[in-house]
Amino acid sequence: MTERKRIIVGVAGGIAAYKAATVVRQLTEAGHSVRVVPTESALRFIGAATFEALSGNPVRAGVFEDVHEVPHVRIGQSADLVVVAPATADLLARAVAGRADDLLTATLLTARCPVLFAPAMHTEMWLHPATVDNVATLRRRGSIVMEPASGRLTGADTGAGRLPEAEEISTLAHLLLDRGDALPYDLAGVKVLVTAGGTREPIDPVRFIGNRSSGKQGFAMARVMAQRGAEVTLIAGNTAGLIDPAGVDVVHVGSAAQLRDAVSKHAPDVNVLVMAAAVADFRPAHLATNKIKKGPDAAGDPTIELVRNDDVLAGAVRARTDGQLPNMKAIVGFAAETGDANGDVLFHARAKLKRKGCDLLVVNAVGDNRAFEVDHNDGWLLSADGTEAAMEHGSKTLIASRIVDAIAAFLRTSDG
Ligand code: CTP
């Protein structure tokens, strides 16, 4: 059970204000005490009653209500986290200027906890130098400003500026609560390629060989790295219907060969490669062009001959050694291990780190419903320099943030 925390959800006045209701519901359902602080303009889009019913707490926008309780100071002081969703261009500007002309901006001034802004506005406003500067200032001051999603905006136009999905906002909110500190914005200018999910090796037009990877850990890696400022391309195999992370370029692939080709295409441009995908080691030697039929008796049952797929991770390490990836500074592999008669999980993982030649290896023990398809994980982080660290059990987003801490530290030492 999650520890009950005090979360303030600020809601600014944009059409996406109605989506804040889902964020509030997700945070209250996780067991937290949520207080909603809308701006006056937010209340023109969605009624206070909705937020009162969802949060179970009174909803005020001004500083002259409940004055004896000094809410303009107390709400911010006592919060464990402030989430502003949606954060409009105007709200970001007022936050930067340190205004306190309503309860939400006063709360932002008095909060000493992590503050997360989920922007939503028209593309022109998001790209305007004023907003760009405001976002940079807020990030420099330690606030977390999410990248907005791209897609359909109000009216017929499309572009960057959509509020990230409620689930992305609450996932990030939980990460900040779990970490207890803000996420550093320390990967600006770093280009990252992440692979995630499982590959599917076609047998015939309707069948394939797949695996149990859900893509959750890899998606969490992409999301956290983008949040920390990296320019992220995510090569996604099959996943359990995950939402494309906001602010990330997503390339969807099917088979191991397609994933390999996508990695070969993007690897020369990037500084970091994170191979979280579960890449099939084998594929059917022949792809049947027609559906394989079940004959009248077992005598005609097919045998599927398998051939080996390329090892994408080992291939990237080789390419770097051969000087073909001069921009590549860190290559991170993942290992799902069960242990066997020859040795335990770590024994096999250490051998795999050497065999693959990557800089960091994230190790998960699998089996007994661990690692695959679930939302939580744990494991170890092994470095090529021999350092080993255990990662405590936590959400896949928290684990991702610990792995990214290690990648960022690795980049700092390799730069310095
Ligand atoms: N990997 C890869 N290409 C493959 C297989 C695996 O790039 N054809 C990468 C995975 O993305 C992961 C790492 O290699 O980062 C380890 O994957 P894993 O399946 O644990 O290792 P294998 O090389 O398949 O070794 P084994 O089957 O012996 O466990």
Tab-separated table of C-alpha atoms and ligand atoms in Angstrom:
chain	number	residue	atom	x	y	z
A	1	MET	CA	0.000	0.000	0.000
A	2	THR	CA	1.309	3.434	-0.949
A	3	GLU	CA	2.099	5.798	1.907
A	4	ARG	CA	-0.563	8.516	2.087
A	5	LYS	CA	0.898	11.799	0.889
A	6	ARG	CA	-0.495	15.323	0.610
A	7	ILE	CA	-0.762	16.319	-3.034
A	8	ILE	CA	-1.975	19.648	-4.381
A	9	VAL	CA	-3.376	19.524	-7.892
A	10	GLY	CA	-3.340	23.000	-9.414
A	11	VAL	CA	-5.584	23.470	-12.416
A	12	ALA	CA	-5.078	26.401	-14.773
A	13	GLY	CA	-7.619	27.769	-17.213
A	14	GLY	CA	-7.393	25.831	-20.445
A	15	ILE	CA	-9.730	23.476	-22.215
A	16	ALA	CA	-7.683	20.522	-20.898
A	17	ALA	CA	-8.846	21.450	-17.356
A	18	TYR	CA	-11.470	18.728	-17.578
A	19	LYS	CA	-8.698	16.134	-17.908
A	20	ALA	CA	-7.430	17.164	-14.456
A	21	ALA	CA	-10.428	15.287	-13.060
A	22	THR	CA	-8.831	11.995	-14.154
A	23	VAL	CA	-5.490	12.971	-12.608
A	24	VAL	CA	-7.253	13.781	-9.316
A	25	ARG	CA	-9.105	10.485	-9.381
A	26	GLN	CA	-5.964	8.465	-10.089
A	27	LEU	CA	-4.082	10.132	-7.227
A	28	THR	CA	-6.924	9.749	-4.718
A	29	GLU	CA	-7.453	6.133	-5.759
A	30	ALA	CA	-3.765	5.523	-5.006
A	31	GLY	CA	-4.578	6.491	-1.430
A	32	HIS	CA	-3.281	10.067	-1.319
A	33	SER	CA	-4.921	13.119	0.172
A	34	VAL	CA	-5.554	15.446	-2.750
A	35	ARG	CA	-6.531	19.079	-2.606
A	36	VAL	CA	-7.457	20.792	-5.851
A	37	VAL	CA	-6.557	24.446	-6.318
A	38	PRO	CA	-7.953	25.769	-9.605
A	39	THR	CA	-7.541	29.251	-10.997
A	40	GLU	CA	-10.660	31.373	-11.537
A	41	SER	CA	-10.403	30.727	-15.268
A	42	ALA	CA	-10.132	26.951	-14.737
A	43	LEU	CA	-13.520	27.143	-13.025
A	44	ARG	CA	-14.991	28.487	-16.266
A	45	PHE	CA	-14.077	25.158	-17.871
A	46	ILE	CA	-14.927	22.736	-15.059
A	47	GLY	CA	-16.955	23.159	-11.885
A	48	ALA	CA	-15.584	23.152	-8.344
A	49	ALA	CA	-18.173	20.502	-7.439
A	50	THR	CA	-16.454	17.941	-9.701
A	51	PHE	CA	-13.131	18.424	-7.927
A	52	GLU	CA	-14.752	18.506	-4.457
A	53	ALA	CA	-16.500	15.214	-5.140
A	54	LEU	CA	-13.383	13.548	-6.562
A	55	SER	CA	-10.964	14.800	-3.903
A	56	GLY	CA	-13.283	14.887	-0.877
A	57	ASN	CA	-11.798	18.289	-0.022
A	58	PRO	CA	-13.048	21.864	-0.372
A	59	VAL	CA	-12.041	23.686	-3.552
A	60	ARG	CA	-11.064	27.367	-3.450
A	61	ALA	CA	-9.446	29.551	-6.079
A	62	GLY	CA	-9.027	32.900	-4.289
A	63	VAL	CA	-7.002	34.029	-1.288
A	64	PHE	CA	-9.926	35.661	0.537
A	65	GLU	CA	-11.794	32.468	1.453
A	66	ASP	CA	-11.120	30.653	4.767
A	67	VAL	CA	-8.736	33.506	5.594
A	68	HIS	CA	-8.440	32.451	9.272
A	69	GLU	CA	-6.711	29.266	8.083
A	70	VAL	CA	-4.145	31.287	6.080
A	71	PRO	CA	-4.516	28.876	3.132
A	72	HIS	CA	-2.319	30.879	0.754
A	73	VAL	CA	0.684	29.954	2.900
A	74	ARG	CA	-0.357	26.739	4.608
A	75	ILE	CA	-1.413	24.703	1.567
A	76	GLY	CA	1.952	25.028	-0.138
A	77	GLN	CA	3.974	24.598	3.075
A	78	SER	CA	2.341	21.326	4.013
A	79	ALA	CA	2.330	19.705	0.568
A	80	ASP	CA	4.464	16.681	-0.351
A	81	LEU	CA	3.963	17.380	-4.044
A	82	VAL	CA	2.340	20.012	-6.239
A	83	VAL	CA	1.096	18.961	-9.677
A	84	VAL	CA	-0.188	21.641	-12.044
A	85	ALA	CA	-2.282	20.083	-14.821
A	86	PRO	CA	-2.927	21.702	-17.153
A	87	ALA	CA	-0.275	24.414	-16.845
A	88	THR	CA	-1.169	27.115	-19.367
A	89	ALA	CA	1.270	29.610	-20.900
A	90	ASP	CA	-0.148	32.258	-18.557
A	91	LEU	CA	0.237	30.095	-15.460
A	92	LEU	CA	3.871	29.289	-16.349
A	93	ALA	CA	4.546	33.017	-16.846
A	94	ARG	CA	2.982	33.896	-13.507
A	95	ALA	CA	4.955	31.125	-11.768
A	96	VAL	CA	8.205	32.443	-13.257
A	97	ALA	CA	7.387	36.010	-12.217
A	98	GLY	CA	6.686	34.878	-8.651
A	99	ARG	CA	3.185	36.337	-8.743
A	100	ALA	CA	0.788	35.511	-5.925
A	101	ASP	CA	-2.458	36.868	-7.302
A	102	ASP	CA	-4.501	33.757	-6.592
A	103	LEU	CA	-4.367	30.725	-4.340
A	104	LEU	CA	-2.524	28.558	-6.881
A	105	THR	CA	0.345	30.988	-7.524
A	106	ALA	CA	0.596	31.735	-3.773
A	107	THR	CA	0.815	27.969	-3.202
A	108	LEU	CA	3.595	27.676	-5.785
A	109	LEU	CA	5.555	30.364	-3.942
A	110	THR	CA	5.278	28.691	-0.557
A	111	ALA	CA	5.772	25.067	-1.666
A	112	ARG	CA	9.120	23.529	-0.740
A	113	CYS	CA	8.301	20.117	-2.201
A	114	PRO	CA	8.766	18.910	-5.798
A	115	VAL	CA	6.559	20.797	-8.279
A	116	LEU	CA	5.430	19.160	-11.511
A	117	PHE	CA	3.968	21.191	-14.372
A	118	ALA	CA	2.054	19.389	-17.139
A	119	PRO	CA	1.696	22.029	-19.872
A	120	ALA	CA	-1.179	22.300	-22.319
A	121	MET	CA	-1.530	25.106	-24.834
A	122	HIS	CA	-1.508	25.812	-28.534
A	123	THR	CA	1.695	24.952	-30.379
A	124	GLU	CA	2.424	28.615	-31.149
A	125	MET	CA	2.243	29.483	-27.455
A	126	TRP	CA	4.435	26.497	-26.473
A	127	LEU	CA	7.068	27.454	-29.064
A	128	HIS	CA	6.984	31.200	-28.336
A	129	PRO	CA	10.341	32.404	-26.977
A	130	ALA	CA	8.569	33.737	-23.864
A	131	THR	CA	7.246	30.299	-22.982
A	132	VAL	CA	10.504	28.597	-23.964
A	133	ASP	CA	12.367	30.929	-21.576
A	134	ASN	CA	9.791	30.423	-18.829
A	135	VAL	CA	10.048	26.647	-19.073
A	136	ALA	CA	13.856	26.842	-18.989
A	137	THR	CA	13.700	29.105	-15.921
A	138	LEU	CA	11.334	26.800	-14.060
A	139	ARG	CA	13.532	23.791	-14.856
A	140	ARG	CA	16.640	25.661	-13.734
A	141	ARG	CA	14.891	26.399	-10.443
A	142	GLY	CA	14.275	22.683	-9.946
A	143	SER	CA	10.657	22.323	-11.067
A	144	ILE	CA	9.729	19.504	-13.391
A	145	VAL	CA	8.075	20.687	-16.585
A	146	MET	CA	6.795	17.806	-18.711
A	147	GLU	CA	7.042	17.934	-22.467
A	148	PRO	CA	3.509	18.262	-23.835
A	149	ALA	CA	2.242	15.526	-26.117
A	150	SER	CA	1.773	16.061	-29.840
A	151	GLY	CA	-1.547	15.494	-31.492
A	152	ARG	CA	-4.968	16.971	-31.934
A	153	LEU	CA	-5.472	20.295	-30.142
A	154	THR	CA	-8.720	22.178	-29.640
A	155	GLY	CA	-10.241	22.863	-32.983
A	156	ALA	CA	-8.775	21.390	-36.127
A	157	ASP	CA	-5.083	22.045	-35.509
A	158	THR	CA	-2.492	19.498	-34.430
A	159	GLY	CA	1.010	19.858	-32.992
A	160	ALA	CA	2.950	19.901	-29.717
A	161	GLY	CA	0.857	21.252	-26.871
A	162	ARG	CA	-1.574	18.542	-25.830
A	163	LEU	CA	-1.759	17.762	-22.144
A	164	PRO	CA	0.179	14.530	-21.524
A	165	GLU	CA	-2.138	11.611	-20.723
A	166	ALA	CA	-3.418	11.560	-17.125
A	167	GLU	CA	-1.637	8.262	-16.570
A	168	GLU	CA	1.705	9.790	-17.545
A	169	ILE	CA	1.147	12.681	-15.153
A	170	SER	CA	0.203	10.456	-12.222
A	171	THR	CA	3.077	8.027	-12.968
A	172	LEU	CA	5.516	10.912	-12.805
A	173	ALA	CA	3.810	12.226	-9.654
A	174	HIS	CA	4.319	8.840	-7.997
A	175	LEU	CA	7.932	8.772	-9.103
A	176	LEU	CA	8.564	12.136	-7.434
A	177	LEU	CA	6.874	10.957	-4.243
A	178	ASP	CA	8.866	7.696	-4.263
A	179	ARG	CA	12.163	9.481	-4.877
A	180	GLY	CA	11.403	12.210	-2.373
A	181	ASP	CA	13.369	14.684	-4.487
A	182	ALA	CA	12.963	16.374	-7.838
A	183	LEU	CA	14.237	14.767	-11.007
A	184	PRO	CA	17.363	16.557	-12.170
A	185	TYR	CA	17.251	18.117	-15.627
A	186	ASP	CA	20.691	16.759	-16.371
A	187	LEU	CA	20.414	15.157	-19.821
A	188	ALA	CA	19.734	18.245	-21.937
A	189	GLY	CA	21.596	17.880	-25.235
A	190	VAL	CA	22.009	14.117	-24.816
A	191	LYS	CA	20.580	11.940	-27.602
A	192	VAL	CA	19.268	8.575	-26.541
A	193	LEU	CA	17.983	5.492	-28.341
A	194	VAL	CA	15.853	3.140	-26.249
A	195	THR	CA	14.451	-0.195	-27.408
A	196	ALA	CA	11.515	-1.713	-25.553
A	197	GLY	CA	8.953	-4.489	-25.730
A	198	GLY	CA	9.131	-7.904	-27.289
A	199	THR	CA	9.796	-8.800	-30.891
A	200	ARG	CA	7.552	-11.099	-32.904
A	201	GLU	CA	9.012	-13.568	-35.353
A	202	PRO	CA	6.440	-14.455	-37.998
A	203	ILE	CA	5.765	-18.124	-38.764
A	204	ASP	CA	2.973	-17.585	-41.282
A	205	PRO	CA	0.502	-14.727	-41.909
A	206	VAL	CA	-1.336	-15.374	-38.622
A	207	ARG	CA	1.232	-16.836	-36.219
A	208	PHE	CA	4.419	-15.646	-34.623
A	209	ILE	CA	6.924	-16.525	-31.925
A	210	GLY	CA	6.743	-13.863	-29.229
A	211	ASN	CA	7.701	-13.372	-25.613
A	212	ARG	CA	6.274	-12.013	-22.366
A	213	SER	CA	7.925	-8.581	-22.429
A	214	SER	CA	5.357	-5.826	-21.806
A	215	GLY	CA	7.676	-2.944	-22.698
A	216	LYS	CA	6.920	-1.216	-19.396
A	217	GLN	CA	10.514	-0.985	-18.169
A	218	GLY	CA	11.799	0.320	-21.507
A	219	PHE	CA	8.957	2.835	-21.833
A	220	ALA	CA	9.701	4.025	-18.303
A	221	MET	CA	13.356	4.483	-19.315
A	222	ALA	CA	12.352	6.554	-22.358
A	223	ARG	CA	9.914	8.637	-20.311
A	224	VAL	CA	12.366	9.377	-17.491
A	225	MET	CA	15.213	10.248	-19.859
A	226	ALA	CA	12.977	12.604	-21.852
A	227	GLN	CA	11.879	14.147	-18.570
A	228	ARG	CA	15.501	14.772	-17.695
A	229	GLY	CA	16.002	16.667	-20.938
A	230	ALA	CA	17.291	13.967	-23.307
A	231	GLU	CA	16.211	13.828	-26.931
A	232	VAL	CA	14.782	10.318	-27.012
A	233	THR	CA	13.935	7.942	-29.850
A	234	LEU	CA	12.070	4.857	-28.689
A	235	ILE	CA	12.021	1.732	-30.834
A	236	ALA	CA	8.988	-0.148	-29.613
A	237	GLY	CA	8.303	-3.791	-30.302
A	238	ASN	CA	5.131	-5.407	-29.097
A	239	THR	CA	3.889	-3.907	-25.825
A	240	ALA	CA	0.911	-4.336	-23.562
A	241	GLY	CA	-0.941	-1.391	-25.148
A	242	LEU	CA	1.310	1.253	-23.577
A	243	ILE	CA	0.847	4.964	-24.253
A	244	ASP	CA	3.622	6.515	-26.343
A	245	PRO	CA	5.576	8.714	-23.893
A	246	ALA	CA	5.018	12.447	-24.440
A	247	GLY	CA	7.910	14.264	-26.082
A	248	VAL	CA	9.524	11.049	-27.373
A	249	ASP	CA	9.883	9.959	-31.042
A	250	VAL	CA	8.414	6.485	-31.233
A	251	VAL	CA	9.221	4.004	-34.018
A	252	HIS	CA	7.117	0.831	-33.988
A	253	VAL	CA	8.709	-2.408	-35.163
A	254	GLY	CA	7.656	-6.060	-35.297
A	255	SER	CA	10.476	-8.554	-35.772
A	256	ALA	CA	14.024	-8.706	-34.418
A	257	ALA	CA	15.337	-7.919	-37.922
A	258	GLN	CA	13.212	-4.739	-38.068
A	259	LEU	CA	14.418	-3.749	-34.602
A	260	ARG	CA	18.041	-4.368	-35.654
A	261	ASP	CA	17.577	-2.230	-38.775
A	262	ALA	CA	15.985	0.596	-36.772
A	263	VAL	CA	18.848	0.503	-34.246
A	264	SER	CA	21.444	0.521	-37.072
A	265	LYS	CA	19.713	3.548	-38.598
A	266	HIS	CA	19.548	5.622	-35.428
A	267	ALA	CA	22.641	4.466	-33.492
A	268	PRO	CA	25.184	6.685	-35.325
A	269	ASP	CA	23.321	9.821	-34.144
A	270	VAL	CA	22.939	9.009	-30.469
A	271	ASN	CA	25.098	9.229	-27.358
A	272	VAL	CA	23.357	6.520	-25.356
A	273	LEU	CA	21.813	3.184	-26.381
A	274	VAL	CA	19.485	1.431	-23.933
A	275	MET	CA	18.604	-2.103	-25.056
A	276	ALA	CA	15.602	-2.910	-22.896
A	277	ALA	CA	13.790	-4.839	-25.648
A	278	ALA	CA	13.350	-8.570	-25.395
A	279	VAL	CA	14.803	-9.462	-28.772
A	280	ALA	CA	14.060	-12.979	-30.017
A	281	ASP	CA	17.222	-15.026	-30.304
A	282	PHE	CA	15.755	-17.214	-33.060
A	283	ARG	CA	13.336	-16.864	-35.953
A	284	PRO	CA	11.681	-19.402	-38.214
A	285	ALA	CA	14.033	-20.233	-41.074
A	286	HIS	CA	11.162	-19.998	-43.568
A	287	LEU	CA	8.173	-17.692	-43.508
A	288	ALA	CA	5.142	-19.539	-44.872
A	289	THR	CA	3.343	-17.244	-47.280
A	290	ASN	CA	0.022	-19.006	-46.647
A	291	LYS	CA	-1.500	-20.052	-43.349
A	292	ILE	CA	-0.115	-23.428	-42.266
A	293	LYS	CA	-3.094	-25.811	-42.239
A	294	LYS	CA	-3.712	-28.626	-39.806
A	295	GLY	CA	-3.803	-31.761	-41.935
A	296	PRO	CA	-6.048	-34.769	-41.367
A	297	ASP	CA	-3.552	-36.563	-39.101
A	298	ALA	CA	-0.421	-35.985	-37.036
A	299	ALA	CA	1.795	-37.487	-39.715
A	300	GLY	CA	1.783	-34.198	-41.620
A	301	ASP	CA	2.422	-31.933	-38.588
A	302	PRO	CA	4.987	-29.262	-39.383
A	303	THR	CA	8.356	-28.813	-37.740
A	304	ILE	CA	9.487	-25.226	-37.441
A	305	GLU	CA	13.167	-24.878	-38.156
A	306	LEU	CA	14.771	-21.954	-36.355
A	307	VAL	CA	17.771	-19.855	-37.257
A	308	ARG	CA	19.705	-17.437	-35.062
A	309	ASN	CA	18.962	-13.699	-35.090
A	310	ASP	CA	21.714	-11.114	-34.913
A	311	ASP	CA	22.578	-9.952	-31.419
A	312	VAL	CA	21.759	-6.244	-31.681
A	313	LEU	CA	23.467	-5.218	-28.445
A	314	ALA	CA	26.667	-7.094	-29.217
A	315	GLY	CA	26.534	-5.647	-32.740
A	316	ALA	CA	26.364	-2.086	-31.382
A	317	VAL	CA	29.293	-2.727	-29.034
A	318	ARG	CA	31.291	-4.122	-31.965
A	319	ALA	CA	30.417	-1.156	-34.167
A	320	ARG	CA	31.594	1.237	-31.463
A	321	THR	CA	34.866	-0.669	-31.010
A	322	ASP	CA	35.354	-0.515	-34.777
A	323	GLY	CA	34.964	3.268	-34.649
A	324	GLN	CA	31.626	3.348	-36.459
A	325	LEU	CA	29.742	5.034	-33.603
A	326	PRO	CA	31.934	7.978	-32.595
A	327	ASN	CA	29.059	9.722	-30.781
A	328	MET	CA	28.177	6.726	-28.627
A	329	LYS	CA	29.199	7.233	-25.000
A	330	ALA	CA	27.162	4.638	-23.126
A	331	ILE	CA	25.658	1.294	-24.097
A	332	VAL	CA	23.269	-0.249	-21.594
A	333	GLY	CA	22.072	-3.852	-21.768
A	334	PHE	CA	19.336	-5.646	-19.883
A	335	ALA	CA	19.452	-9.225	-18.673
A	336	ALA	CA	16.557	-11.336	-17.563
A	337	GLU	CA	17.976	-14.302	-15.682
A	338	THR	CA	16.619	-17.210	-13.683
A	339	GLY	CA	19.756	-18.896	-12.356
A	340	ASP	CA	20.308	-22.624	-12.831
A	341	ALA	CA	22.490	-25.526	-11.742
A	342	ASN	CA	25.593	-23.705	-13.030
A	343	GLY	CA	25.110	-20.570	-10.961
A	344	ASP	CA	22.737	-17.939	-9.579
A	345	VAL	CA	21.297	-14.880	-11.323
A	346	LEU	CA	24.338	-12.683	-10.629
A	347	PHE	CA	26.775	-15.374	-11.786
A	348	HIS	CA	25.068	-15.487	-15.192
A	349	ALA	CA	24.698	-11.706	-15.306
A	350	ARG	CA	28.409	-11.102	-14.716
A	351	ALA	CA	29.224	-13.518	-17.528
A	352	LYS	CA	26.687	-11.765	-19.797
A	353	LEU	CA	28.182	-8.314	-19.078
A	354	LYS	CA	31.600	-9.600	-20.177
A	355	ARG	CA	30.173	-11.441	-23.193
A	356	LYS	CA	28.145	-8.479	-24.455
A	357	GLY	CA	30.787	-5.859	-23.670
A	358	CYS	CA	28.299	-3.111	-22.727
A	359	ASP	CA	29.051	-0.376	-20.157
A	360	LEU	CA	26.139	-1.088	-17.812
A	361	LEU	CA	23.936	-4.151	-17.429
A	362	VAL	CA	20.563	-3.997	-15.714
A	363	VAL	CA	19.808	-7.391	-14.209
A	364	ASN	CA	16.355	-8.670	-13.335
A	365	ALA	CA	15.572	-12.016	-11.797
A	366	VAL	CA	12.648	-13.503	-13.702
A	367	GLY	CA	10.268	-16.387	-13.035
A	368	ASP	CA	7.627	-16.517	-10.234
A	369	ASN	CA	5.773	-13.658	-11.926
A	370	ARG	CA	8.705	-11.296	-11.471
A	371	ALA	CA	9.802	-8.593	-13.920
A	372	PHE	CA	7.552	-9.525	-16.866
A	373	GLU	CA	4.184	-7.769	-17.325
A	374	VAL	CA	4.082	-6.464	-13.731
A	375	ASP	CA	4.406	-2.809	-12.681
A	376	HIS	CA	7.132	-3.301	-10.101
A	377	ASN	CA	10.636	-4.587	-10.372
A	378	ASP	CA	13.979	-4.838	-8.618
A	379	GLY	CA	17.401	-6.102	-9.565
A	380	TRP	CA	21.027	-5.148	-9.851
A	381	LEU	CA	23.063	-2.725	-11.848
A	382	LEU	CA	26.440	-4.051	-12.974
A	383	SER	CA	29.110	-1.797	-14.492
A	384	ALA	CA	31.950	-2.800	-16.755
A	385	ASP	CA	34.338	-1.337	-14.150
A	386	GLY	CA	33.213	-4.053	-11.698
A	387	THR	CA	30.851	-1.947	-9.554
A	388	GLU	CA	27.633	-3.696	-8.557
A	389	ALA	CA	24.595	-2.098	-6.927
A	390	ALA	CA	21.326	-3.668	-5.836
A	391	MET	CA	18.168	-1.777	-6.802
A	392	GLU	CA	15.404	-1.880	-4.225
A	393	HIS	CA	11.967	-3.100	-5.164
A	394	GLY	CA	9.877	-0.265	-6.590
A	395	SER	CA	7.770	0.873	-9.530
A	396	LYS	CA	9.341	0.390	-12.950
A	397	THR	CA	9.468	4.184	-13.188
A	398	LEU	CA	11.446	4.399	-9.944
A	399	ILE	CA	13.787	1.639	-11.150
A	400	ALA	CA	14.151	3.542	-14.451
A	401	SER	CA	15.061	6.704	-12.573
A	402	ARG	CA	17.775	4.818	-10.621
A	403	ILE	CA	19.165	3.364	-13.846
A	404	VAL	CA	19.141	6.839	-15.408
A	405	ASP	CA	20.970	8.193	-12.319
A	406	ALA	CA	23.688	5.626	-13.073
A	407	ILE	CA	23.765	6.477	-16.797
A	408	ALA	CA	24.027	10.202	-16.007
A	409	ALA	CA	26.861	9.516	-13.555
A	410	PHE	CA	28.594	7.350	-16.172
A	411	LEU	CA	28.295	10.141	-18.774
A	412	ARG	CA	29.740	12.655	-16.298
A	413	THR	CA	32.773	10.489	-15.565
A	414	SER	CA	33.337	9.627	-19.232
A	415	ASP	CA	33.136	13.343	-20.114
A	416	GLY	CA	35.411	14.424	-17.327
B	1	CTP	N1	19.702	-8.702	-27.135
B	1	CTP	C1	19.944	-8.225	-28.400
B	1	CTP	N2	19.778	-9.045	-29.479
B	1	CTP	C2	19.378	-10.325	-29.334
B	1	CTP	C3	19.129	-10.821	-28.027
B	1	CTP	C4	19.311	-9.989	-26.949
B	1	CTP	O1	20.327	-7.069	-28.555
B	1	CTP	N3	19.209	-11.080	-30.412
B	1	CTP	C5	19.932	-7.793	-25.978
B	1	CTP	C6	18.712	-7.512	-25.144
B	1	CTP	O2	18.026	-6.378	-25.602
B	1	CTP	C7	19.313	-7.281	-23.774
B	1	CTP	C8	20.552	-8.166	-23.776
B	1	CTP	O3	20.836	-8.431	-25.135
B	1	CTP	O4	19.733	-5.965	-23.586
B	1	CTP	C9	20.426	-9.455	-23.042
B	1	CTP	O5	19.326	-10.189	-23.494
B	1	CTP	P1	19.072	-11.650	-22.961
B	1	CTP	O6	17.922	-12.237	-23.684
B	1	CTP	O7	19.060	-11.668	-21.464
B	1	CTP	O8	20.439	-12.339	-23.392
B	1	CTP	P2	20.821	-13.334	-24.535
B	1	CTP	O9	21.922	-12.717	-25.330
B	1	CTP	O10	19.643	-13.810	-25.265
B	1	CTP	O11	21.519	-14.484	-23.673
B	1	CTP	P3	20.919	-15.850	-23.082
B	1	CTP	O12	19.927	-16.337	-24.055
B	1	CTP	O13	22.139	-16.683	-22.963
B	1	CTP	O14	20.367	-15.491	-21.745
